[in-house]
Short mmCIF file of C-alpha atoms in Angstrom, two decimals:
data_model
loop_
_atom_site.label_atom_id
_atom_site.label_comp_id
_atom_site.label_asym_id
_atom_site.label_seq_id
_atom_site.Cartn_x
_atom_site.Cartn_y
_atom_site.Cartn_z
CA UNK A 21 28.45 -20.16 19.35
CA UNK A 22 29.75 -20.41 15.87
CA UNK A 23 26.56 -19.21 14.10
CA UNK A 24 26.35 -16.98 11.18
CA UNK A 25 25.70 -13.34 13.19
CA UNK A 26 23.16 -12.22 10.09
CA UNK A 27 21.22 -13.85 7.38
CA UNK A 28 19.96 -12.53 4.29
CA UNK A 29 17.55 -14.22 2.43
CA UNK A 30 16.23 -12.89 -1.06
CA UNK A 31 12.20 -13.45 -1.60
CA UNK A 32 10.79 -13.90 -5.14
CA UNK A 33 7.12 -13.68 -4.14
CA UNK A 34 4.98 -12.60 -1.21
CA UNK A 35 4.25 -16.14 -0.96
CA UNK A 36 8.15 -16.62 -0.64
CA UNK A 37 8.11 -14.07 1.99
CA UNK A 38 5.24 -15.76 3.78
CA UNK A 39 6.93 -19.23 4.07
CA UNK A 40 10.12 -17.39 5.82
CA UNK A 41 7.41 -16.18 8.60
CA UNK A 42 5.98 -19.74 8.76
CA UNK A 43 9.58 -20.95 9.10
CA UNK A 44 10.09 -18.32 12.38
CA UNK A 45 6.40 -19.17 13.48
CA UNK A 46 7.50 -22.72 13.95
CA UNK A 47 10.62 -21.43 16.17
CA UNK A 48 8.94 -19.02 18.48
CA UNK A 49 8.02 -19.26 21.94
CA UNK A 50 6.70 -17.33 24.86
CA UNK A 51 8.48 -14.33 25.39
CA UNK A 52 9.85 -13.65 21.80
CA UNK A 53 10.30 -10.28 20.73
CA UNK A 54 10.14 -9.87 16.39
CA UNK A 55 10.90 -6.17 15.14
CA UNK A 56 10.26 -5.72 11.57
CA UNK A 57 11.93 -2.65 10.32
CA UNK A 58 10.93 -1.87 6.48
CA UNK A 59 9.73 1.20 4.46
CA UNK A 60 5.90 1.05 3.72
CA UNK A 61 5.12 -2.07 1.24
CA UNK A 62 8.10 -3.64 2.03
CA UNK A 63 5.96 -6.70 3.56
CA UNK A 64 6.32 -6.41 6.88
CA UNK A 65 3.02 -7.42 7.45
CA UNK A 66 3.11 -10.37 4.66
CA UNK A 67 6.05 -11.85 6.84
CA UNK A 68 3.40 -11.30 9.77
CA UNK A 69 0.83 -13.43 7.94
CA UNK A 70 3.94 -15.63 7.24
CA UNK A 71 4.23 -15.70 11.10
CA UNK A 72 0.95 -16.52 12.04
CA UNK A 73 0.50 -19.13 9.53
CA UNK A 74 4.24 -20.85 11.38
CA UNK A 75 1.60 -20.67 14.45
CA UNK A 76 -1.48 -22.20 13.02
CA UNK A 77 -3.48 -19.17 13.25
CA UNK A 78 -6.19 -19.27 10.63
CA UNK A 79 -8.30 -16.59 9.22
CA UNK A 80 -6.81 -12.96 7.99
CA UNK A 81 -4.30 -11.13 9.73
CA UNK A 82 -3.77 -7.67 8.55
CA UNK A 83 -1.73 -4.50 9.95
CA UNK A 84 -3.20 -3.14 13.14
CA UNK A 85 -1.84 0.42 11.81
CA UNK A 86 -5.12 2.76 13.24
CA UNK A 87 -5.79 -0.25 16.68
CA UNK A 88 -1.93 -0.09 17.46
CA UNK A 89 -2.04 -3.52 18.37
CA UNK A 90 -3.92 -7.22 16.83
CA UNK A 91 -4.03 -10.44 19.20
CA UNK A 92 -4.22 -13.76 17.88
CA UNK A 93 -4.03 -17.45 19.48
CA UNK A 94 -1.91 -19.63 17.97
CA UNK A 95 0.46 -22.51 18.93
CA UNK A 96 3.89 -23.38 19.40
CA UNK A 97 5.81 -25.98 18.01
CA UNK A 98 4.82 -28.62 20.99
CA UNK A 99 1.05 -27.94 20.69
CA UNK A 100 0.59 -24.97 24.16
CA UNK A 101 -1.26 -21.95 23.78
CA UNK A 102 0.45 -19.35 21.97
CA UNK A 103 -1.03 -15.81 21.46
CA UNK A 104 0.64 -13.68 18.47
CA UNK A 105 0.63 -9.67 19.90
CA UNK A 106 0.97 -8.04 16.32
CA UNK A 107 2.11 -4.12 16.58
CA UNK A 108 1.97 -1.22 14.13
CA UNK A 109 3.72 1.51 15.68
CA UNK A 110 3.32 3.91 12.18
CA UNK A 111 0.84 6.19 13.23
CA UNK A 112 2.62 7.10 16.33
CA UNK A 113 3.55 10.85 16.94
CA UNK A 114 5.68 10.49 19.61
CA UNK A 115 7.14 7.71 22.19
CA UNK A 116 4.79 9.07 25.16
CA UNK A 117 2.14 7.42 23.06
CA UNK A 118 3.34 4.31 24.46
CA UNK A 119 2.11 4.82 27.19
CA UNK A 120 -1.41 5.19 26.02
CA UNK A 121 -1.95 1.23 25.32
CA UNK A 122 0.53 -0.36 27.62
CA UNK A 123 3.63 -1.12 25.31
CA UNK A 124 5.53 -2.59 27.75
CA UNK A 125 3.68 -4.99 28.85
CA UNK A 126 3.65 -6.53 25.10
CA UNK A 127 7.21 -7.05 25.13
CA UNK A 128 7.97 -10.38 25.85
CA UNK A 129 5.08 -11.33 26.71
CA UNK A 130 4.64 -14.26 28.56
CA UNK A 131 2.13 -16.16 26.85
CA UNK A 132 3.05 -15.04 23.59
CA UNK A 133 5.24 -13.42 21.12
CA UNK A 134 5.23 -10.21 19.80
CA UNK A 135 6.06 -8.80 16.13
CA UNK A 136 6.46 -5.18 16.18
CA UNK A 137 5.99 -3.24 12.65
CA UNK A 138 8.02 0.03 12.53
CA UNK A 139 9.91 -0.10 16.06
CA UNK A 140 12.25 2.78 15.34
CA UNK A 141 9.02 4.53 16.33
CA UNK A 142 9.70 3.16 19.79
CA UNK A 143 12.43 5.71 20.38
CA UNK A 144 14.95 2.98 21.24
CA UNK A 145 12.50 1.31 24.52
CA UNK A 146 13.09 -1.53 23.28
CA UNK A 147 15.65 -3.64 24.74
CA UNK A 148 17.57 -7.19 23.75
CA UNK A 149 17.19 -10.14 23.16
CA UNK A 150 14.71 -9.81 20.14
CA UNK A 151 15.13 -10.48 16.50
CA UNK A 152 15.77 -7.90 13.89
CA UNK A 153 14.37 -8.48 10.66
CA UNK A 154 15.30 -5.87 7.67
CA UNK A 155 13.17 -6.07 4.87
CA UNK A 156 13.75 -4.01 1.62
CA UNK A 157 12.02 -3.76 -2.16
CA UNK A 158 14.24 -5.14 -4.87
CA UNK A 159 11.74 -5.12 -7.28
CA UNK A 160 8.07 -5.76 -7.57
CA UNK A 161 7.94 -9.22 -5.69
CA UNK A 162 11.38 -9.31 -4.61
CA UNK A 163 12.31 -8.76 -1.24
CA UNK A 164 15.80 -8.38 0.88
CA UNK A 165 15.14 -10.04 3.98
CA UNK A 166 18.05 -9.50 6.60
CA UNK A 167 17.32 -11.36 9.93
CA UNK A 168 20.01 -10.04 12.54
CA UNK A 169 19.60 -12.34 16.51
CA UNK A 170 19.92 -8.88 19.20
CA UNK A 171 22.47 -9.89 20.99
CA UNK A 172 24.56 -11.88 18.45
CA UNK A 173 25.28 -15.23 21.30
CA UNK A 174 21.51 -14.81 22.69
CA UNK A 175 18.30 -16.95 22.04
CA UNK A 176 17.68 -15.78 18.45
CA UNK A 177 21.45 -16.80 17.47
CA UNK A 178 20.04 -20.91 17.02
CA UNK A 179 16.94 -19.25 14.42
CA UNK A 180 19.67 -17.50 12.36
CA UNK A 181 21.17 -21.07 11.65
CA UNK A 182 17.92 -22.77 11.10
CA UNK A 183 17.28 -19.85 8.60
CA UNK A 184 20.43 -20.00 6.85
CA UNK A 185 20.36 -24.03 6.90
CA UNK A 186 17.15 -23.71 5.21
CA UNK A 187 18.11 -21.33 2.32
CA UNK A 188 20.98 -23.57 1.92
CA UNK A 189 18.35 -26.35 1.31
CA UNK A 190 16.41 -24.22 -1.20
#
């Protein structure tokens, strides 16, 4: 395809970090898989808000860390229905708790998207395509972002140039 295979973006401000998440809200579509992998504070959930906001959802959206999972209705770029399935696997003790809300079933979900917080707590059940985004403290409002399309010449390959044509712009 040509396309850069990652793109790292450096965010000065959680608001910074917000308008990256509006900038994939505006790309996603049903059946989009986000995983957000970040230690705690890292704003995970601020590129979430980010997200939602790319969607038109209005009104707060916070971590569903102690519910597991948030729904929201949104819409895509062309106007249709679009729910946002917002996970927080942290308080998981082991993968069997899957099973507990129906996991699968969020993942790729047909009339929505879903953003995963902490997915390594998945145990690995989660399978391509998705995006991988990285996030990590550089400071007290900076943030590393590292968005990485899963597989490299799938779907999420055409976001990683938007991304990168955008911080070009900036």
């Amino acid at each position: 395809m040509g396309g850069p295979a990652v793109v790292v973006i450096v965010s000065h401000s959680a608001g910074e970090t917000r308008a990256w998440g509006a900038r994939i809200g505006r790309l996603a579509s049903a059946g989009d898989v986000i995983l957000l992998h970040g230690d705690l504070g890292a704003g995970k959930t601020t590129l979430t808000q980010g997200i939602a906001e790319g969607l038109g959802i209005k009104g707060p959206v916070q971590s569903p860390t102690f519910t597991l999972v948030a729904e929201y209705d949104g819409r895509d770029a062309t106007g249709k229905l679009l729910r946002l399935y917002h996970l927080d696997l942290y308080r998981l003790t082991s993968v069997d708790d899957l099973e507990t809300f129906g996991f699968d079933e969020y993942l790729a979900p047909p009339d929505g998207i879903a953003v995963v917080e902490w997915p390594e707590r998945a145990g690995g059940l989660i399978e391509a395509p998705y995006l991988l985004v990285r996030l990590e403290t550089g400071g007290v409002d900076q943030r590393r972002l590292t968005f990485e399309a899963v597989p490299v010449d799938g779907h999420y390959a055409a976001w990683l140039a938007s991304l990168q044509a955008d911080a070009l712009q900036m």
